[in-house]
PDB file of C-alpha atoms in Angstrom:
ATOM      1  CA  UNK A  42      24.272  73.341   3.773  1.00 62.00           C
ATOM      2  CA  UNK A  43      24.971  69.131   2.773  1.00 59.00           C
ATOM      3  CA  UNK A  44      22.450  67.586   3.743  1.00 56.00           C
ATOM      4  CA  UNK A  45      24.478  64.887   4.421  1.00 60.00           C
ATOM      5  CA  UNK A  46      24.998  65.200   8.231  1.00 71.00           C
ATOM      6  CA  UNK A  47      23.960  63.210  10.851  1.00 78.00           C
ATOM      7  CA  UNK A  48      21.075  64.242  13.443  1.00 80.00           C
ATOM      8  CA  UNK A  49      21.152  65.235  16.102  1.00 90.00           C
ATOM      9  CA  UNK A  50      22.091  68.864  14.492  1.00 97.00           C
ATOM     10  CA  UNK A  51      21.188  72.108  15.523  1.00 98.00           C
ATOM     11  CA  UNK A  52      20.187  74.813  13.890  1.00 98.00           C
ATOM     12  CA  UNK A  53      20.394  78.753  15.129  1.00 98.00           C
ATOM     13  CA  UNK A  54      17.628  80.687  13.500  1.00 98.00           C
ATOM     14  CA  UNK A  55      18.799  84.391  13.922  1.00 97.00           C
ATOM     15  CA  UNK A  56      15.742  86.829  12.876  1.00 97.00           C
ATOM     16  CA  UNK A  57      16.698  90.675  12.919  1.00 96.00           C
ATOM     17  CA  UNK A  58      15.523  94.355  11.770  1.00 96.00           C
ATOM     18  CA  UNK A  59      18.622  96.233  11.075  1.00 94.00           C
ATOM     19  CA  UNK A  60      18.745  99.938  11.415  1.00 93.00           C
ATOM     20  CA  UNK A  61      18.835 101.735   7.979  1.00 87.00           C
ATOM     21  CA  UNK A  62      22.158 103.697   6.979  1.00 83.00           C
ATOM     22  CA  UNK A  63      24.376 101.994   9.603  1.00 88.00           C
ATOM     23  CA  UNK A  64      28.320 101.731   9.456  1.00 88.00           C
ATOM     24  CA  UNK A  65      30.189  99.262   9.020  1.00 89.00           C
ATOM     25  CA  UNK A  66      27.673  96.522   8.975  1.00 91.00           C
ATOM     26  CA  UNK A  67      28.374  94.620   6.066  1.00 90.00           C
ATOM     27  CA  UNK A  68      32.644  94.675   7.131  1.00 93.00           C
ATOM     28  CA  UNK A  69      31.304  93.355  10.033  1.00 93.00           C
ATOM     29  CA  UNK A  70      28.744  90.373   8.607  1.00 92.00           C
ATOM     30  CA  UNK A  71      31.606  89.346   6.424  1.00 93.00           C
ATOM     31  CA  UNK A  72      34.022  88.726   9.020  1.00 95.00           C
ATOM     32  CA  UNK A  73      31.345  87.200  10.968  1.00 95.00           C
ATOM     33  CA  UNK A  74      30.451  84.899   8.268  1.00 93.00           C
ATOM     34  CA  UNK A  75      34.233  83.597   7.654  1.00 95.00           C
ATOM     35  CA  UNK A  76      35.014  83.260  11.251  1.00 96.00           C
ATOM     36  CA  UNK A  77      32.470  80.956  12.033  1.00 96.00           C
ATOM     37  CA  UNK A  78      32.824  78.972   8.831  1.00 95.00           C
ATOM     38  CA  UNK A  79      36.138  78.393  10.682  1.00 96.00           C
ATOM     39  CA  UNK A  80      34.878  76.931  13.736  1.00 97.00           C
ATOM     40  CA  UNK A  81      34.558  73.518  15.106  1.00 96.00           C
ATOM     41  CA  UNK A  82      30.771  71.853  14.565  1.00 96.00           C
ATOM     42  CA  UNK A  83      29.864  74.819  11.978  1.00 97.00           C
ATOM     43  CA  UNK A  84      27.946  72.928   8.991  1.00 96.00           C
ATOM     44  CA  UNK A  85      26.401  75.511   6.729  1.00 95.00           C
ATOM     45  CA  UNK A  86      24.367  78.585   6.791  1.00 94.00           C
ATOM     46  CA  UNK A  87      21.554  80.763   4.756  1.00 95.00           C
ATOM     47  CA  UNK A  88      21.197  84.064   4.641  1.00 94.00           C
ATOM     48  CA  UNK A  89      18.491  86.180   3.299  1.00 96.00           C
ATOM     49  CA  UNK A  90      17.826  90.525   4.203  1.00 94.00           C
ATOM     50  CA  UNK A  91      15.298  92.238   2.596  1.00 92.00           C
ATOM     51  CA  UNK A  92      15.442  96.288   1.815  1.00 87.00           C
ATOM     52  CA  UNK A  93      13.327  96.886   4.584  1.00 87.00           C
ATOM     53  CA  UNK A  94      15.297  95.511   7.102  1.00 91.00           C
ATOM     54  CA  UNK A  95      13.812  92.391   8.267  1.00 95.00           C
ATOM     55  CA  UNK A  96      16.236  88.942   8.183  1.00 96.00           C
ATOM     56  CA  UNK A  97      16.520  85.561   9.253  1.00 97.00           C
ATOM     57  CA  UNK A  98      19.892  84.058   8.934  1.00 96.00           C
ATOM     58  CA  UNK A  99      19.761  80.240   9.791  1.00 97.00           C
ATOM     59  CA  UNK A 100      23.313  78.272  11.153  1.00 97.00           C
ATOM     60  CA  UNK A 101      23.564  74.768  11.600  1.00 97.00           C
ATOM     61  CA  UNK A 102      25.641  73.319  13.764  1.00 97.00           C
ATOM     62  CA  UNK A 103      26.948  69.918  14.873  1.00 97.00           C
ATOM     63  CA  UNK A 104      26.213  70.529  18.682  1.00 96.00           C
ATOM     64  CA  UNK A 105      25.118  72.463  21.050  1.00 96.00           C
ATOM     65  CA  UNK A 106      29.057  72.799  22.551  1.00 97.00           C
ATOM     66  CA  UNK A 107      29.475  73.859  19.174  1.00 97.00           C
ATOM     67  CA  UNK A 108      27.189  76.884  19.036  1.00 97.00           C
ATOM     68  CA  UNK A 109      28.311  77.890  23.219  1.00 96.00           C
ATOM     69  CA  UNK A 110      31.458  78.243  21.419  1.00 97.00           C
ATOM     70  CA  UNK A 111      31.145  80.245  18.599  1.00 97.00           C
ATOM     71  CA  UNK A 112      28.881  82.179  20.883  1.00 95.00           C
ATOM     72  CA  UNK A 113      32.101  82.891  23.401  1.00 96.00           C
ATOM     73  CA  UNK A 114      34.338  84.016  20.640  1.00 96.00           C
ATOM     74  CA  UNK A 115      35.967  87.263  21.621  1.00 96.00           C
ATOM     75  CA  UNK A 116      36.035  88.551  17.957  1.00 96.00           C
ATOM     76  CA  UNK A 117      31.713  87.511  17.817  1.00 96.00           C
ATOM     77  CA  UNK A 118      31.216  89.033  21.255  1.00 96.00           C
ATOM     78  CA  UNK A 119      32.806  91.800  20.431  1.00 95.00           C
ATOM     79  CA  UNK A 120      30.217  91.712  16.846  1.00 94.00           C
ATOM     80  CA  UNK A 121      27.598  91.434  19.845  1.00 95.00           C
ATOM     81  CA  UNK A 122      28.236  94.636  21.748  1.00 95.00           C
ATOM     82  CA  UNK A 123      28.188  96.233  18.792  1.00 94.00           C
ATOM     83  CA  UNK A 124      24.822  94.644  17.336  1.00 93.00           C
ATOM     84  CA  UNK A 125      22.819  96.012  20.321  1.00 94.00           C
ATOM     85  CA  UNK A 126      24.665  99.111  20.007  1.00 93.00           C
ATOM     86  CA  UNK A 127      24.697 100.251  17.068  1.00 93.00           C
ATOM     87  CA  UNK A 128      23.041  97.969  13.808  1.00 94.00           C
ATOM     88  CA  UNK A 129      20.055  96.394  15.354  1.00 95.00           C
ATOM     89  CA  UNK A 130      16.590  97.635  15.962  1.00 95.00           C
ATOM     90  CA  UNK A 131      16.342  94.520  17.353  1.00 96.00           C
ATOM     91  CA  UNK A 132      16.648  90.636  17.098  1.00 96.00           C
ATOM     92  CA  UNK A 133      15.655  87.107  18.054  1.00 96.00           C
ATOM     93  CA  UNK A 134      18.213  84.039  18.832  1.00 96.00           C
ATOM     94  CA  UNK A 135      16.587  80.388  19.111  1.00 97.00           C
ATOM     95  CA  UNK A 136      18.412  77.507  19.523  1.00 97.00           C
ATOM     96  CA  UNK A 137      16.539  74.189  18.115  1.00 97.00           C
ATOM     97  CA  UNK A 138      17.084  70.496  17.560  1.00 97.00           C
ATOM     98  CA  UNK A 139      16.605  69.527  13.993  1.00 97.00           C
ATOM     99  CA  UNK A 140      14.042  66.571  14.234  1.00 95.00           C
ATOM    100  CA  UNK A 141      13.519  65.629  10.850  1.00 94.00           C
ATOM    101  CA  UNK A 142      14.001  67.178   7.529  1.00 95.00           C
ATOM    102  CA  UNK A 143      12.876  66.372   3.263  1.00 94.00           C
ATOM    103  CA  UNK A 144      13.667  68.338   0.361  1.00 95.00           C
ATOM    104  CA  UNK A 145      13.205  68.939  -2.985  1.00 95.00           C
ATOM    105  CA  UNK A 146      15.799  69.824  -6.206  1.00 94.00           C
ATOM    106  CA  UNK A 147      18.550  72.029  -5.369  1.00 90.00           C
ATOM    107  CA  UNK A 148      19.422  75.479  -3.465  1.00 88.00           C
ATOM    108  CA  UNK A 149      22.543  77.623  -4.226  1.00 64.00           C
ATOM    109  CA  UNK A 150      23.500  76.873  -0.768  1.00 46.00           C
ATOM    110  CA  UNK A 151      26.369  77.163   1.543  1.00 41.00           C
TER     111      UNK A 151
ATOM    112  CA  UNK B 287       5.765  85.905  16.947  1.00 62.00           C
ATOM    113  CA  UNK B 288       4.864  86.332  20.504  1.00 59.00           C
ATOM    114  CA  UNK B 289       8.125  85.339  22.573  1.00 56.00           C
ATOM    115  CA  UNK B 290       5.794  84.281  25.510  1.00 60.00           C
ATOM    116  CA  UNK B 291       5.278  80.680  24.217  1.00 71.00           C
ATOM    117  CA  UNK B 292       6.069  77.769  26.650  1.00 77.00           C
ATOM    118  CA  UNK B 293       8.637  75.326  25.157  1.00 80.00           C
ATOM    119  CA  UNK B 294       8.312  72.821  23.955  1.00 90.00           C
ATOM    120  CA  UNK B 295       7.275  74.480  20.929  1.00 97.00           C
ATOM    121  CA  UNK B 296       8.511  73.793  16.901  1.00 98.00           C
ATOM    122  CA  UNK B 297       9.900  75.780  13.959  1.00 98.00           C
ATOM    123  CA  UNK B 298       9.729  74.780  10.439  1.00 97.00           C
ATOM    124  CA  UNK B 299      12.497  76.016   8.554  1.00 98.00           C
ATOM    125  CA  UNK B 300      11.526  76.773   4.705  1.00 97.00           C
ATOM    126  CA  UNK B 301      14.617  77.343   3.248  1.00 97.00           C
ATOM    127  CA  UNK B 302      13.569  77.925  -0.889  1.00 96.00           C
ATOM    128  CA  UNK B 303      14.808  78.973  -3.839  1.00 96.00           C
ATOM    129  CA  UNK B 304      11.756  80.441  -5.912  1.00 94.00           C
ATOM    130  CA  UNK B 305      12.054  80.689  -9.994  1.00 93.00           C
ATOM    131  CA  UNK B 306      12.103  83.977 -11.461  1.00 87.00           C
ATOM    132  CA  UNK B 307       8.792  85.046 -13.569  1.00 83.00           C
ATOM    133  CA  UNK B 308       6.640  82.367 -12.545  1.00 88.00           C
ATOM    134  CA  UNK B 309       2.686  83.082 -12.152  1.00 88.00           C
ATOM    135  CA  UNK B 310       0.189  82.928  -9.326  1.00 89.00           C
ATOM    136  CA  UNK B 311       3.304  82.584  -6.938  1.00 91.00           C
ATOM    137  CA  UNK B 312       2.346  85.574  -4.719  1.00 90.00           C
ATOM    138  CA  UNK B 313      -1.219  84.633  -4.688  1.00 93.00           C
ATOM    139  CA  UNK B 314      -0.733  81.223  -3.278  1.00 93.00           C
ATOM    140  CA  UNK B 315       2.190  82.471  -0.833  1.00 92.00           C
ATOM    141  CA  UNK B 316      -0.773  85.219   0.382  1.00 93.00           C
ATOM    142  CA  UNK B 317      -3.160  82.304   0.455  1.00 95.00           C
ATOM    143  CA  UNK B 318      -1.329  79.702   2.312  1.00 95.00           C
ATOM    144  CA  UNK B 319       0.087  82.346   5.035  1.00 93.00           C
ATOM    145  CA  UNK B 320      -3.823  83.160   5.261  1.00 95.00           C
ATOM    146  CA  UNK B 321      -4.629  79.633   5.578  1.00 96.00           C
ATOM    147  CA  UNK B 322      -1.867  78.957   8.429  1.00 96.00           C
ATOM    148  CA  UNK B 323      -2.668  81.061  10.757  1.00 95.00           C
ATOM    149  CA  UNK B 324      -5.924  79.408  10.954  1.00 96.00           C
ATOM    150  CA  UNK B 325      -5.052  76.200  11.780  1.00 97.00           C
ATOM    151  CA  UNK B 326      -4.529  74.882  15.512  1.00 96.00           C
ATOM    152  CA  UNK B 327      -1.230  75.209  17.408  1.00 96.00           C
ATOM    153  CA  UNK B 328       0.056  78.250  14.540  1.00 97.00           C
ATOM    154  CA  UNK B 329       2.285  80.747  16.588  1.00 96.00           C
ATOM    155  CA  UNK B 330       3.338  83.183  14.247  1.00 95.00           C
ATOM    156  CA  UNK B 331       5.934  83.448  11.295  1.00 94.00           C
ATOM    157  CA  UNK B 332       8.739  85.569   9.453  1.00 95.00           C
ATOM    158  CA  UNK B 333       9.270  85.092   6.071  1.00 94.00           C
ATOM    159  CA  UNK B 334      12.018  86.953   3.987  1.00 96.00           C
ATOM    160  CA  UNK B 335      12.946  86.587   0.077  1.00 94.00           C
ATOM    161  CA  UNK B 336      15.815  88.787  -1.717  1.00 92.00           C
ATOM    162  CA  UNK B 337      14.915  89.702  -5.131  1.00 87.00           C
ATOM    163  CA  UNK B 338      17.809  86.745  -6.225  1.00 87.00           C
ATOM    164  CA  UNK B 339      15.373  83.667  -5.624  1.00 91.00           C
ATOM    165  CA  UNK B 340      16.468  82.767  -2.183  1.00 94.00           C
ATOM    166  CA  UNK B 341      13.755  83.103   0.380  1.00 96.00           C
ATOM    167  CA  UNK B 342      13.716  81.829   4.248  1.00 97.00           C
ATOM    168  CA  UNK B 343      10.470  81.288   6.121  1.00 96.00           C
ATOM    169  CA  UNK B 344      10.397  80.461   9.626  1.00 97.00           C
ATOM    170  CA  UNK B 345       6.598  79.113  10.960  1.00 97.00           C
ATOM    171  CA  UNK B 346       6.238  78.186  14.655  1.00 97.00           C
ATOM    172  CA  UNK B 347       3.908  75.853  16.121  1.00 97.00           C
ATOM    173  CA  UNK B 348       2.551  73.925  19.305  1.00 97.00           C
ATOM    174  CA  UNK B 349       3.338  70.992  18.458  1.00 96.00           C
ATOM    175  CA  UNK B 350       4.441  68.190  15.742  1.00 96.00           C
ATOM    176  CA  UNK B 351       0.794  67.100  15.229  1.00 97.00           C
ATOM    177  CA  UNK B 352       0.209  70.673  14.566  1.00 97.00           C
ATOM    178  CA  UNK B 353       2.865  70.771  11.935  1.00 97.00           C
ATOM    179  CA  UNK B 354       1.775  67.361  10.298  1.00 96.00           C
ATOM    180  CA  UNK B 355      -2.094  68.446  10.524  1.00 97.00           C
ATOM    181  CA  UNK B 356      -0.991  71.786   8.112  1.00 97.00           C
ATOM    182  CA  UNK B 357       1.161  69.375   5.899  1.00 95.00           C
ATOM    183  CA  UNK B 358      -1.590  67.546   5.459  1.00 96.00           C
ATOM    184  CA  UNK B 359      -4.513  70.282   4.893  1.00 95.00           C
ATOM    185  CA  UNK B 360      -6.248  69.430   1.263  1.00 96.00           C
ATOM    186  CA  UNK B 361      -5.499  72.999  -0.207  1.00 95.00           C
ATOM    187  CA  UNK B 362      -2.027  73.229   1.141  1.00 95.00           C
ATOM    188  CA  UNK B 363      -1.304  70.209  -0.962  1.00 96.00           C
ATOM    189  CA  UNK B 364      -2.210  71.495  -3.883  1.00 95.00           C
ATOM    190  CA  UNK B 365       0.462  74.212  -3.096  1.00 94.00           C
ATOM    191  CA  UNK B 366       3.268  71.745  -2.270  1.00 95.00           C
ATOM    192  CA  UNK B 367       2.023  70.327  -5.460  1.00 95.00           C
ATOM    193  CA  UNK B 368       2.306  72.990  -7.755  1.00 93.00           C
ATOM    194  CA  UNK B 369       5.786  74.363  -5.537  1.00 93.00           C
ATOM    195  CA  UNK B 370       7.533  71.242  -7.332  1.00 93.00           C
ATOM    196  CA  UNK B 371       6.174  71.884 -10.351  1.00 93.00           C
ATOM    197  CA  UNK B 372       5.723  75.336 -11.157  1.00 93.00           C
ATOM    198  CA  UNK B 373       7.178  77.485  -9.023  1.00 94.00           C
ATOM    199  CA  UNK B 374      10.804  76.125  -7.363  1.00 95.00           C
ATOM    200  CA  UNK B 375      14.205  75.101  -8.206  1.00 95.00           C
ATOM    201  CA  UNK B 376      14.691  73.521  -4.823  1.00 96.00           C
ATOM    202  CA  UNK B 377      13.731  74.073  -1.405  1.00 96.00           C
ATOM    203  CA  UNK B 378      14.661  72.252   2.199  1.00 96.00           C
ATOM    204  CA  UNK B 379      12.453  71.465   5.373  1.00 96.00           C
ATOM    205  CA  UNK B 380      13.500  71.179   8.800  1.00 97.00           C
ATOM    206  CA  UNK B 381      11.089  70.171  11.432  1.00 97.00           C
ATOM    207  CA  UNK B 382      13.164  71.701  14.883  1.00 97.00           C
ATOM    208  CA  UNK B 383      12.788  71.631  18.384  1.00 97.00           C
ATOM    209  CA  UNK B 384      13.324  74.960  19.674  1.00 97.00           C
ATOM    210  CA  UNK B 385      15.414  74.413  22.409  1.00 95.00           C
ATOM    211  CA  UNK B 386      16.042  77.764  24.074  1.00 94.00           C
ATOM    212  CA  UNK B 387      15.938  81.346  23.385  1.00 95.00           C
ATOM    213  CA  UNK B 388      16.829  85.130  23.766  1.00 94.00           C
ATOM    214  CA  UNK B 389      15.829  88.552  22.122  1.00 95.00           C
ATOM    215  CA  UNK B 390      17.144  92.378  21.755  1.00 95.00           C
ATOM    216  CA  UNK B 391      14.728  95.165  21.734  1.00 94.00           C
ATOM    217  CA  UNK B 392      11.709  94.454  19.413  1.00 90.00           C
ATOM    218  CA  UNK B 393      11.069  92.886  15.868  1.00 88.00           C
ATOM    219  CA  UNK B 394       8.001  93.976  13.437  1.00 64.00           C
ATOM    220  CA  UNK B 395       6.787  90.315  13.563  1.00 46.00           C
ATOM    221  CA  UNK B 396       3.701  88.767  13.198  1.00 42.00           C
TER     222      UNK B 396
END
């Protein structure tokens, strides 16, 4: 994530248990990751699972057309289906305005 | 996190990257999540860390004079304190505005 960008900027904090010993997941979180590195507004991302199932993957976007976008994407909806099908136990989507932000040294970020 | 908050409410995004080996990290991280949920306007939190260093913890609150009132709390000073010097290589803070939201099934959340 630069830091560089100007606000307004959203960020899309995705928190999620993912079944254990599902297929295909990780194909799937891969192609999810490089097609929305592709689309328009799409600024950075972290993303961090732990062994017991529990993540949070943050997105930050330019706008909120932006994230209605990648949202609609046939490939993503597709990802979607298949989330609530088959690799989540379950999951929570918020949308937020980035007010104000500091930091300190460096992350290996994205 | 209970889901049933009115908006507006606020996330903090703590996106961190945590040396390896360092001492008294857990203690403090136990300490300060103790200390949170304490304080007015706290409405729950997920926190995740992979074993590389790279942690995300997402805190939700009230209001922005909640979030600057835990800031500002004497012992969780002395944390942000000793998190620059002791314990990591970088970290980021967003203050958001959580602007809408939607959920699948059910989370193991706090």
């Amino acid at each position: 994530m630069d830091s560089s960008h100007k606000r307004p900027y959203y960020a899309v904090i995705f928190t999620s248990v993912k079944k254990l010993d599902v297929q295909g997941y990780d194909e799937m979180a891969a192609r999810m990751e490089t097609l929305s590195r592709k689309q328009s507004g799409f600024l950075g991302q972290h993303s961090v699972r732990e062994s017991s199932g529990l993540g949070i993957t943050v997105s930050y976007w330019q706008s909120e057309e932006d994230i209605a976008a990648w949202k609609a994407n046939v490939e993503h909806q597709i990802a979607q289906d298949r989330g609530k099908s088959d690799w989540y136990e379950g999951y929570e989507v918020r949308v937020c305005k980035v007010e104000r932000e500091h930091s300190f040294g460096s992350l290996q970020c994205e």
